[in-house]
PDB file of C-alpha atoms in Angstrom:
ATOM      1  CA  UNK A 622      -5.238  15.009  -5.552  1.00 68.00           C
ATOM      2  CA  UNK A 623      -5.485  12.846  -8.443  1.00 79.00           C
ATOM      3  CA  UNK A 624      -8.204  10.746  -7.255  1.00 88.00           C
ATOM      4  CA  UNK A 625     -11.079   9.493  -9.255  1.00 94.00           C
ATOM      5  CA  UNK A 626     -14.617  10.232  -8.086  1.00 95.00           C
ATOM      6  CA  UNK A 627     -16.696   8.159 -10.214  1.00 96.00           C
ATOM      7  CA  UNK A 628     -16.793   5.914 -13.021  1.00 96.00           C
ATOM      8  CA  UNK A 629     -19.341   5.122 -15.613  1.00 94.00           C
ATOM      9  CA  UNK A 630     -20.103   2.025 -17.873  1.00 91.00           C
ATOM     10  CA  UNK A 631     -21.668   2.379 -21.303  1.00 91.00           C
ATOM     11  CA  UNK A 632     -23.399   0.009 -23.747  1.00 86.00           C
ATOM     12  CA  UNK A 633     -22.786   0.885 -27.303  1.00 84.00           C
ATOM     13  CA  UNK A 634     -26.394   1.155 -28.222  1.00 84.00           C
ATOM     14  CA  UNK A 635     -27.474   3.274 -25.307  1.00 86.00           C
ATOM     15  CA  UNK A 636     -26.312   7.119 -24.890  1.00 87.00           C
ATOM     16  CA  UNK A 637     -26.922   7.086 -20.830  1.00 88.00           C
ATOM     17  CA  UNK A 638     -24.542   5.158 -18.681  1.00 89.00           C
ATOM     18  CA  UNK A 639     -25.621   1.548 -17.894  1.00 88.00           C
ATOM     19  CA  UNK A 640     -23.989   1.805 -14.312  1.00 90.00           C
ATOM     20  CA  UNK A 641     -22.179   4.602 -12.425  1.00 94.00           C
ATOM     21  CA  UNK A 642     -20.116   4.131  -9.336  1.00 96.00           C
ATOM     22  CA  UNK A 643     -19.507   7.179  -7.016  1.00 97.00           C
ATOM     23  CA  UNK A 644     -16.176   6.971  -4.956  1.00 97.00           C
ATOM     24  CA  UNK A 645     -15.466   8.780  -1.476  1.00 97.00           C
ATOM     25  CA  UNK A 646     -12.054   9.050  -0.233  1.00 95.00           C
ATOM     26  CA  UNK A 647     -10.380   9.692   3.179  1.00 90.00           C
ATOM     27  CA  UNK A 648      -7.194  11.171   1.851  1.00 84.00           C
ATOM     28  CA  UNK A 649      -5.784   8.828  -0.761  1.00 84.00           C
ATOM     29  CA  UNK A 650      -7.612   5.825   0.828  1.00 90.00           C
ATOM     30  CA  UNK A 651     -10.937   4.460  -0.461  1.00 96.00           C
ATOM     31  CA  UNK A 652     -13.453   5.157   2.109  1.00 96.00           C
ATOM     32  CA  UNK A 653     -16.904   4.480   0.354  1.00 97.00           C
ATOM     33  CA  UNK A 654     -18.339   3.697  -2.774  1.00 97.00           C
ATOM     34  CA  UNK A 655     -21.896   4.088  -4.069  1.00 96.00           C
ATOM     35  CA  UNK A 656     -23.591   1.928  -6.658  1.00 92.00           C
ATOM     36  CA  UNK A 657     -27.262   1.766  -7.468  1.00 85.00           C
ATOM     37  CA  UNK A 658     -28.201   3.663  -4.584  1.00 87.00           C
ATOM     38  CA  UNK A 659     -26.273   1.234  -2.220  1.00 90.00           C
ATOM     39  CA  UNK A 660     -23.435   2.448  -0.241  1.00 94.00           C
ATOM     40  CA  UNK A 661     -20.283   0.208   0.880  1.00 96.00           C
ATOM     41  CA  UNK A 662     -18.146   1.849   3.651  1.00 97.00           C
ATOM     42  CA  UNK A 663     -14.635   0.294   4.292  1.00 97.00           C
ATOM     43  CA  UNK A 664     -13.006  -0.190   7.551  1.00 97.00           C
ATOM     44  CA  UNK A 665      -9.068  -0.628   7.599  1.00 94.00           C
ATOM     45  CA  UNK A 666      -6.887  -2.688   9.889  1.00 88.00           C
ATOM     46  CA  UNK A 667      -5.334   0.484  11.318  1.00 80.00           C
ATOM     47  CA  UNK A 668      -5.522   4.277  10.900  1.00 77.00           C
ATOM     48  CA  UNK A 669      -2.791   4.175   8.386  1.00 72.00           C
ATOM     49  CA  UNK A 670      -3.441   0.959   6.764  1.00 81.00           C
ATOM     50  CA  UNK A 671      -4.661   0.142   3.422  1.00 88.00           C
ATOM     51  CA  UNK A 672      -5.348  -3.657   4.383  1.00 89.00           C
ATOM     52  CA  UNK A 673      -9.302  -4.155   4.549  1.00 95.00           C
ATOM     53  CA  UNK A 674     -10.681  -5.093   7.776  1.00 96.00           C
ATOM     54  CA  UNK A 675     -14.632  -5.000   7.083  1.00 98.00           C
ATOM     55  CA  UNK A 676     -17.087  -3.631   4.695  1.00 97.00           C
ATOM     56  CA  UNK A 677     -20.441  -2.259   5.783  1.00 96.00           C
ATOM     57  CA  UNK A 678     -23.133  -2.246   3.098  1.00 94.00           C
ATOM     58  CA  UNK A 679     -26.529  -0.262   3.499  1.00 90.00           C
ATOM     59  CA  UNK A 680     -27.416   2.797   5.216  1.00 78.00           C
ATOM     60  CA  UNK A 681     -27.959   3.966   8.912  1.00 76.00           C
ATOM     61  CA  UNK A 682     -30.377   1.380  10.701  1.00 80.00           C
ATOM     62  CA  UNK A 683     -29.991  -1.129   7.928  1.00 85.00           C
ATOM     63  CA  UNK A 684     -26.162  -1.872   7.620  1.00 90.00           C
ATOM     64  CA  UNK A 685     -24.860  -5.176   7.082  1.00 93.00           C
ATOM     65  CA  UNK A 686     -21.487  -5.974   8.344  1.00 95.00           C
ATOM     66  CA  UNK A 687     -19.082  -8.202   6.406  1.00 96.00           C
ATOM     67  CA  UNK A 688     -15.361  -9.121   7.300  1.00 98.00           C
ATOM     68  CA  UNK A 689     -12.141  -9.591   5.057  1.00 98.00           C
ATOM     69  CA  UNK A 690      -9.905 -12.473   5.444  1.00 97.00           C
ATOM     70  CA  UNK A 691      -6.466 -11.313   3.775  1.00 93.00           C
ATOM     71  CA  UNK A 692      -2.962 -13.142   3.119  1.00 89.00           C
ATOM     72  CA  UNK A 693       0.450 -11.843   4.235  1.00 79.00           C
ATOM     73  CA  UNK A 694       0.225  -8.796   1.779  1.00 80.00           C
ATOM     74  CA  UNK A 695      -3.259  -7.987   2.639  1.00 86.00           C
ATOM     75  CA  UNK A 696      -5.043  -9.453  -0.503  1.00 92.00           C
ATOM     76  CA  UNK A 697      -8.539 -10.305   0.181  1.00 96.00           C
ATOM     77  CA  UNK A 698      -9.109 -14.071  -0.054  1.00 97.00           C
ATOM     78  CA  UNK A 699     -12.285 -14.208   1.464  1.00 97.00           C
ATOM     79  CA  UNK A 700     -15.325 -12.220   2.838  1.00 97.00           C
ATOM     80  CA  UNK A 701     -17.700 -13.624   5.612  1.00 97.00           C
ATOM     81  CA  UNK A 702     -21.015 -12.467   7.287  1.00 94.00           C
ATOM     82  CA  UNK A 703     -21.340 -11.814  10.779  1.00 92.00           C
ATOM     83  CA  UNK A 704     -21.701 -15.659  11.693  1.00 94.00           C
ATOM     84  CA  UNK A 705     -18.546 -16.452   9.742  1.00 94.00           C
ATOM     85  CA  UNK A 706     -20.202 -17.745   6.840  1.00 95.00           C
ATOM     86  CA  UNK A 707     -18.293 -17.342   3.525  1.00 95.00           C
ATOM     87  CA  UNK A 708     -20.132 -14.906   0.936  1.00 96.00           C
ATOM     88  CA  UNK A 709     -17.162 -14.287  -1.220  1.00 97.00           C
ATOM     89  CA  UNK A 710     -13.854 -15.998  -1.958  1.00 96.00           C
ATOM     90  CA  UNK A 711     -11.068 -15.633  -4.525  1.00 97.00           C
ATOM     91  CA  UNK A 712      -8.131 -17.675  -5.399  1.00 96.00           C
ATOM     92  CA  UNK A 713      -5.090 -16.024  -7.214  1.00 95.00           C
ATOM     93  CA  UNK A 714      -2.270 -16.590  -9.479  1.00 92.00           C
ATOM     94  CA  UNK A 715       0.839 -14.776  -8.950  1.00 85.00           C
ATOM     95  CA  UNK A 716       0.742 -11.065  -9.281  1.00 89.00           C
ATOM     96  CA  UNK A 717      -2.773 -11.002  -8.338  1.00 91.00           C
ATOM     97  CA  UNK A 718      -4.644 -12.361 -11.295  1.00 94.00           C
ATOM     98  CA  UNK A 719      -7.863 -14.171 -10.151  1.00 95.00           C
ATOM     99  CA  UNK A 720      -7.664 -18.008 -10.758  1.00 94.00           C
ATOM    100  CA  UNK A 721     -11.044 -18.930  -9.286  1.00 95.00           C
ATOM    101  CA  UNK A 722     -13.809 -16.313  -7.863  1.00 95.00           C
ATOM    102  CA  UNK A 723     -16.875 -17.332  -5.989  1.00 95.00           C
ATOM    103  CA  UNK A 724     -19.672 -15.300  -4.486  1.00 94.00           C
ATOM    104  CA  UNK A 725     -23.011 -16.298  -2.829  1.00 93.00           C
ATOM    105  CA  UNK A 726     -26.114 -15.922  -4.991  1.00 89.00           C
ATOM    106  CA  UNK A 727     -27.483 -13.606  -2.132  1.00 83.00           C
ATOM    107  CA  UNK A 728     -24.561 -11.527  -2.280  1.00 79.00           C
ATOM    108  CA  UNK A 729     -25.535  -8.137  -3.795  1.00 73.00           C
ATOM    109  CA  UNK A 730     -22.499  -6.238  -4.160  1.00 85.00           C
ATOM    110  CA  UNK A 731     -19.154  -7.182  -5.959  1.00 92.00           C
ATOM    111  CA  UNK A 732     -16.069  -7.530  -4.000  1.00 96.00           C
ATOM    112  CA  UNK A 733     -13.549  -5.535  -5.883  1.00 97.00           C
ATOM    113  CA  UNK A 734     -10.720  -4.624  -3.617  1.00 97.00           C
ATOM    114  CA  UNK A 735      -7.383  -6.461  -4.579  1.00 96.00           C
ATOM    115  CA  UNK A 736      -3.763  -5.519  -3.511  1.00 92.00           C
ATOM    116  CA  UNK A 737      -3.593  -2.805  -0.866  1.00 89.00           C
ATOM    117  CA  UNK A 738      -4.808   0.366  -2.575  1.00 91.00           C
ATOM    118  CA  UNK A 739      -6.051  -1.634  -5.662  1.00 95.00           C
ATOM    119  CA  UNK A 740      -9.442  -1.675  -7.048  1.00 97.00           C
ATOM    120  CA  UNK A 741     -10.472  -3.996  -9.926  1.00 97.00           C
ATOM    121  CA  UNK A 742     -11.992  -2.697 -12.766  1.00 97.00           C
ATOM    122  CA  UNK A 743     -13.655  -5.628 -14.476  1.00 95.00           C
ATOM    123  CA  UNK A 744     -14.690  -3.954 -17.279  1.00 93.00           C
ATOM    124  CA  UNK A 745     -10.986  -3.432 -18.732  1.00 95.00           C
ATOM    125  CA  UNK A 746      -9.453  -6.276 -16.847  1.00 96.00           C
ATOM    126  CA  UNK A 747      -7.241  -4.027 -14.761  1.00 97.00           C
ATOM    127  CA  UNK A 748      -6.535  -2.614 -11.028  1.00 97.00           C
ATOM    128  CA  UNK A 749      -6.966   0.968 -10.433  1.00 96.00           C
ATOM    129  CA  UNK A 750      -3.847   1.724  -8.104  1.00 92.00           C
ATOM    130  CA  UNK A 751      -4.674   5.506  -7.326  1.00 88.00           C
ATOM    131  CA  UNK A 752      -2.207   7.106  -9.654  1.00 87.00           C
ATOM    132  CA  UNK A 753      -1.945   4.285 -12.059  1.00 92.00           C
ATOM    133  CA  UNK A 754      -3.443   1.106 -13.477  1.00 95.00           C
ATOM    134  CA  UNK A 755      -1.928  -2.226 -12.538  1.00 95.00           C
ATOM    135  CA  UNK A 756      -1.972  -5.140 -15.102  1.00 96.00           C
ATOM    136  CA  UNK A 757      -2.139  -8.187 -13.025  1.00 94.00           C
ATOM    137  CA  UNK A 758      -1.447 -10.703 -16.024  1.00 94.00           C
ATOM    138  CA  UNK A 759       2.040  -9.103 -16.300  1.00 93.00           C
ATOM    139  CA  UNK A 760       2.718  -7.821 -12.941  1.00 91.00           C
ATOM    140  CA  UNK A 761       3.500  -4.284 -14.135  1.00 91.00           C
ATOM    141  CA  UNK A 762       1.706  -0.979 -14.367  1.00 92.00           C
ATOM    142  CA  UNK A 763       0.641   0.221 -17.576  1.00 94.00           C
ATOM    143  CA  UNK A 764       1.775   3.749 -17.223  1.00 90.00           C
ATOM    144  CA  UNK A 765       5.517   4.737 -16.602  1.00 85.00           C
ATOM    145  CA  UNK A 766       6.060   6.009 -12.957  1.00 75.00           C
ATOM    146  CA  UNK A 767       4.790   9.460 -12.583  1.00 72.00           C
ATOM    147  CA  UNK A 768       8.006  10.948 -11.458  1.00 57.00           C
ATOM    148  CA  UNK A 769       9.975   9.594 -14.419  1.00 59.00           C
ATOM    149  CA  UNK A 770      13.328   7.770 -14.281  1.00 53.00           C
ATOM    150  CA  UNK A 771      13.711   9.115 -10.567  1.00 50.00           C
ATOM    151  CA  UNK A 772      11.503   5.963  -9.756  1.00 52.00           C
ATOM    152  CA  UNK A 773      14.350   3.614 -11.605  1.00 56.00           C
ATOM    153  CA  UNK A 774      15.169   2.342 -14.883  1.00 59.00           C
ATOM    154  CA  UNK A 775      11.936   0.120 -14.969  1.00 70.00           C
ATOM    155  CA  UNK A 776       9.361   2.593 -14.709  1.00 76.00           C
ATOM    156  CA  UNK A 777       6.443   0.058 -15.010  1.00 83.00           C
ATOM    157  CA  UNK A 778       7.752  -2.322 -12.277  1.00 80.00           C
ATOM    158  CA  UNK A 779       5.269  -3.004  -9.409  1.00 80.00           C
ATOM    159  CA  UNK A 780       7.573  -4.494  -6.846  1.00 70.00           C
ATOM    160  CA  UNK A 781      10.043  -7.264  -6.285  1.00 65.00           C
ATOM    161  CA  UNK A 782       7.797  -9.647  -4.560  1.00 66.00           C
ATOM    162  CA  UNK A 783       4.006  -9.440  -4.009  1.00 71.00           C
ATOM    163  CA  UNK A 784       3.866 -11.626  -1.377  1.00 66.00           C
ATOM    164  CA  UNK A 785       6.164  -9.283   0.887  1.00 59.00           C
ATOM    165  CA  UNK A 786       5.806  -5.737  -0.587  1.00 63.00           C
ATOM    166  CA  UNK A 787       3.044  -3.285  -1.409  1.00 68.00           C
ATOM    167  CA  UNK A 788       2.598  -0.197  -3.091  1.00 74.00           C
ATOM    168  CA  UNK A 789      -1.016   1.094  -2.201  1.00 73.00           C
ATOM    169  CA  UNK A 790      -0.597   4.365  -4.358  1.00 71.00           C
ATOM    170  CA  UNK A 791       1.548   3.314  -7.274  1.00 72.00           C
ATOM    171  CA  UNK A 792       4.121   5.799  -6.353  1.00 66.00           C
ATOM    172  CA  UNK A 793       7.002   4.266  -4.551  1.00 68.00           C
ATOM    173  CA  UNK A 794      10.086   4.983  -6.308  1.00 60.00           C
ATOM    174  CA  UNK A 795      13.940   5.240  -5.956  1.00 62.00           C
ATOM    175  CA  UNK A 796      15.494   4.139  -2.477  1.00 66.00           C
ATOM    176  CA  UNK A 797      11.782   3.857  -1.434  1.00 66.00           C
ATOM    177  CA  UNK A 798      11.042   1.068  -3.892  1.00 67.00           C
ATOM    178  CA  UNK A 799      14.606  -0.708  -4.306  1.00 69.00           C
ATOM    179  CA  UNK A 800      15.910  -0.546  -0.591  1.00 78.00           C
ATOM    180  CA  UNK A 801      16.677  -3.768   1.077  1.00 80.00           C
ATOM    181  CA  UNK A 802      16.894  -4.486   4.862  1.00 84.00           C
ATOM    182  CA  UNK A 803      20.224  -4.658   6.501  1.00 73.00           C
ATOM    183  CA  UNK A 804      20.769  -8.607   6.767  1.00 64.00           C
ATOM    184  CA  UNK A 805      20.748 -11.327   4.098  1.00 43.00           C
ATOM    185  CA  UNK A 806      17.732 -13.028   3.124  1.00 46.00           C
ATOM    186  CA  UNK A 807      15.556  -9.812   3.851  1.00 45.00           C
ATOM    187  CA  UNK A 808      11.845 -10.212   3.107  1.00 47.00           C
ATOM    188  CA  UNK A 809       8.928  -9.846   5.647  1.00 47.00           C
ATOM    189  CA  UNK A 810      10.378 -12.789   7.735  1.00 47.00           C
ATOM    190  CA  UNK A 811      14.009 -11.450   7.349  1.00 47.00           C
ATOM    191  CA  UNK A 812      15.889 -11.062  10.554  1.00 56.00           C
ATOM    192  CA  UNK A 813      16.726  -7.411  10.020  1.00 78.00           C
ATOM    193  CA  UNK A 814      13.330  -6.292   9.368  1.00 85.00           C
ATOM    194  CA  UNK A 815      11.839  -8.418  12.195  1.00 83.00           C
ATOM    195  CA  UNK A 816      14.286  -7.436  14.718  1.00 87.00           C
ATOM    196  CA  UNK A 817      13.760  -3.792  14.201  1.00 91.00           C
ATOM    197  CA  UNK A 818       9.839  -4.224  13.988  1.00 90.00           C
ATOM    198  CA  UNK A 819       9.869  -5.973  17.291  1.00 90.00           C
ATOM    199  CA  UNK A 820      11.936  -2.993  18.817  1.00 92.00           C
ATOM    200  CA  UNK A 821      10.296   0.094  17.195  1.00 94.00           C
ATOM    201  CA  UNK A 822       6.992  -1.344  15.589  1.00 93.00           C
ATOM    202  CA  UNK A 823       4.666  -0.004  18.279  1.00 93.00           C
ATOM    203  CA  UNK A 824       6.731   3.436  18.259  1.00 95.00           C
ATOM    204  CA  UNK A 825       5.454   4.044  14.725  1.00 93.00           C
ATOM    205  CA  UNK A 826       2.179   2.455  14.824  1.00 89.00           C
ATOM    206  CA  UNK A 827       2.835  -0.554  12.898  1.00 87.00           C
ATOM    207  CA  UNK A 828       1.052  -3.919  14.005  1.00 82.00           C
ATOM    208  CA  UNK A 829       3.182  -6.148  11.632  1.00 81.00           C
ATOM    209  CA  UNK A 830       6.676  -6.299   9.908  1.00 82.00           C
ATOM    210  CA  UNK A 831       4.808  -5.428   6.675  1.00 76.00           C
ATOM    211  CA  UNK A 832       3.131  -2.295   8.189  1.00 81.00           C
ATOM    212  CA  UNK A 833       6.754  -1.415   9.647  1.00 88.00           C
ATOM    213  CA  UNK A 834       8.471  -1.778   6.321  1.00 86.00           C
ATOM    214  CA  UNK A 835       5.903   0.247   4.505  1.00 83.00           C
ATOM    215  CA  UNK A 836       6.286   2.981   7.119  1.00 89.00           C
ATOM    216  CA  UNK A 837       9.967   3.144   6.769  1.00 90.00           C
ATOM    217  CA  UNK A 838       9.679   3.124   2.905  1.00 87.00           C
ATOM    218  CA  UNK A 839       6.899   5.919   3.209  1.00 85.00           C
ATOM    219  CA  UNK A 840       9.337   8.185   5.341  1.00 90.00           C
ATOM    220  CA  UNK A 841      11.846   7.788   2.647  1.00 88.00           C
ATOM    221  CA  UNK A 842       9.543   8.601  -0.091  1.00 82.00           C
ATOM    222  CA  UNK A 843       7.923  11.853   1.732  1.00 83.00           C
ATOM    223  CA  UNK A 844      10.878  12.787   4.185  1.00 89.00           C
ATOM    224  CA  UNK A 845      13.676  15.109   4.120  1.00 92.00           C
ATOM    225  CA  UNK A 846      17.035  13.707   2.911  1.00 92.00           C
ATOM    226  CA  UNK A 847      20.296  14.589   4.888  1.00 95.00           C
ATOM    227  CA  UNK A 848      23.440  12.910   5.462  1.00 94.00           C
ATOM    228  CA  UNK A 849      25.621  12.216   8.504  1.00 95.00           C
ATOM    229  CA  UNK A 850      28.220   9.614  10.020  1.00 94.00           C
ATOM    230  CA  UNK A 851      27.471   6.891  12.089  1.00 92.00           C
ATOM    231  CA  UNK A 852      28.109   7.367  15.887  1.00 90.00           C
ATOM    232  CA  UNK A 853      29.807   3.934  16.503  1.00 89.00           C
ATOM    233  CA  UNK A 854      31.382   3.266  13.122  1.00 90.00           C
ATOM    234  CA  UNK A 855      31.825   6.714  11.419  1.00 92.00           C
ATOM    235  CA  UNK A 856      30.579   5.224   8.222  1.00 91.00           C
ATOM    236  CA  UNK A 857      28.666   7.546   6.014  1.00 93.00           C
ATOM    237  CA  UNK A 858      24.945   7.250   6.122  1.00 93.00           C
ATOM    238  CA  UNK A 859      21.861   8.917   4.606  1.00 93.00           C
ATOM    239  CA  UNK A 860      18.752   9.479   6.702  1.00 94.00           C
ATOM    240  CA  UNK A 861      15.293  10.635   6.043  1.00 94.00           C
ATOM    241  CA  UNK A 862      12.957  12.542   8.436  1.00 96.00           C
ATOM    242  CA  UNK A 863       9.297  13.415   7.703  1.00 93.00           C
ATOM    243  CA  UNK A 864       8.052  16.425   9.381  1.00 92.00           C
ATOM    244  CA  UNK A 865       4.449  15.413   9.440  1.00 89.00           C
ATOM    245  CA  UNK A 866       4.908  12.262  11.197  1.00 92.00           C
ATOM    246  CA  UNK A 867       8.251  12.770  12.969  1.00 95.00           C
ATOM    247  CA  UNK A 868       9.554   9.452  11.854  1.00 96.00           C
ATOM    248  CA  UNK A 869      13.073   8.773  10.712  1.00 97.00           C
ATOM    249  CA  UNK A 870      14.769   6.216   8.359  1.00 95.00           C
ATOM    250  CA  UNK A 871      18.418   5.530   8.467  1.00 94.00           C
ATOM    251  CA  UNK A 872      19.882   4.126   5.198  1.00 92.00           C
ATOM    252  CA  UNK A 873      22.926   3.036   4.021  1.00 89.00           C
ATOM    253  CA  UNK A 874      23.475   3.941   0.090  1.00 80.00           C
ATOM    254  CA  UNK A 875      27.139   3.574  -0.604  1.00 71.00           C
ATOM    255  CA  UNK A 876      26.700   0.342  -2.557  1.00 66.00           C
ATOM    256  CA  UNK A 877      24.538  -0.618  -5.576  1.00 66.00           C
ATOM    257  CA  UNK A 878      21.427  -1.627  -3.502  1.00 71.00           C
ATOM    258  CA  UNK A 879      20.322   0.939  -0.722  1.00 79.00           C
ATOM    259  CA  UNK A 880      19.889  -0.673   2.680  1.00 87.00           C
ATOM    260  CA  UNK A 881      17.396   0.154   5.325  1.00 90.00           C
ATOM    261  CA  UNK A 882      19.230   0.188   8.709  1.00 91.00           C
ATOM    262  CA  UNK A 883      16.336   1.208  10.958  1.00 92.00           C
ATOM    263  CA  UNK A 884      13.070   3.324  11.557  1.00 95.00           C
ATOM    264  CA  UNK A 885      11.645   4.991  14.571  1.00 96.00           C
ATOM    265  CA  UNK A 886      10.432   8.435  15.783  1.00 96.00           C
ATOM    266  CA  UNK A 887      12.929  11.142  15.971  1.00 96.00           C
ATOM    267  CA  UNK A 888      13.088  14.878  16.441  1.00 96.00           C
ATOM    268  CA  UNK A 889      14.531  16.926  13.837  1.00 95.00           C
ATOM    269  CA  UNK A 890      16.505  18.797  16.371  1.00 95.00           C
ATOM    270  CA  UNK A 891      18.094  15.599  17.498  1.00 95.00           C
ATOM    271  CA  UNK A 892      18.973  14.456  14.013  1.00 96.00           C
ATOM    272  CA  UNK A 893      20.722  17.740  13.480  1.00 95.00           C
ATOM    273  CA  UNK A 894      23.299  16.663  16.320  1.00 95.00           C
ATOM    274  CA  UNK A 895      24.549  13.617  14.453  1.00 95.00           C
ATOM    275  CA  UNK A 896      28.229  13.712  13.344  1.00 94.00           C
ATOM    276  CA  UNK A 897      28.703  15.399  10.001  1.00 94.00           C
ATOM    277  CA  UNK A 898      25.107  16.170   9.828  1.00 95.00           C
ATOM    278  CA  UNK A 899      24.347  17.964   6.352  1.00 94.00           C
ATOM    279  CA  UNK A 900      21.564  18.473   4.083  1.00 92.00           C
ATOM    280  CA  UNK A 901      21.643  18.774   0.282  1.00 82.00           C
ATOM    281  CA  UNK A 902      21.980  22.172  -1.319  1.00 67.00           C
TER     282      UNK A 902
END
């Protein structure tokens, strides 16, 4: 699946690694890391989310639970113990660069989670983003998009706005990356996205407009593409249906910037009944 399973840190004078970290995964989401015999298990906000909720250090019977406090984009800003005492906090510049990091002297393990799906490699000052490395000083990936120009002309771009946009795998591309929602001033507080989240969010398992937006873009990224005509306006539309999740995203791609119209569960058999339904050859 392209995930890294470990990393080793060497010193020039010594042939053996000074430090080794093992990574365990749940699909493409980091589930656990083990370093110097100490395991840290990650718990996320929802089953499909990359936003961290808690970290459990230690083994069975000797666990220590710590809680993440994140910003709008799911970027960890503080870690607290079970009593609410801060044991780690971080202040960031734009695009995720650390401005001021603090941790309690009693904190045994670094906190390395950053933007959703990212893990900071302090040794090289980059964020590991599953399929690419992200440079927080420039706000860009250091490798081109794995799918080439299908991801757009700027193959190193992370996203238009780090406060309102996430890319946990470093793989959003094309329409999934460049689309806007269907009203002016679209961001996570924009009326189009907000309206559709309030109507369909619970149906797709989203607890926030951000999660709803991510679900819609993931369906575009992974779904089967087809064309049809709007039942009410007869305008051409492009839809995407993910057979694994049963979710559907409707878009308008007639202009320079693709527009996401809505997102909700729908069966393939019902979609095939849409006016002018057609799949690419």
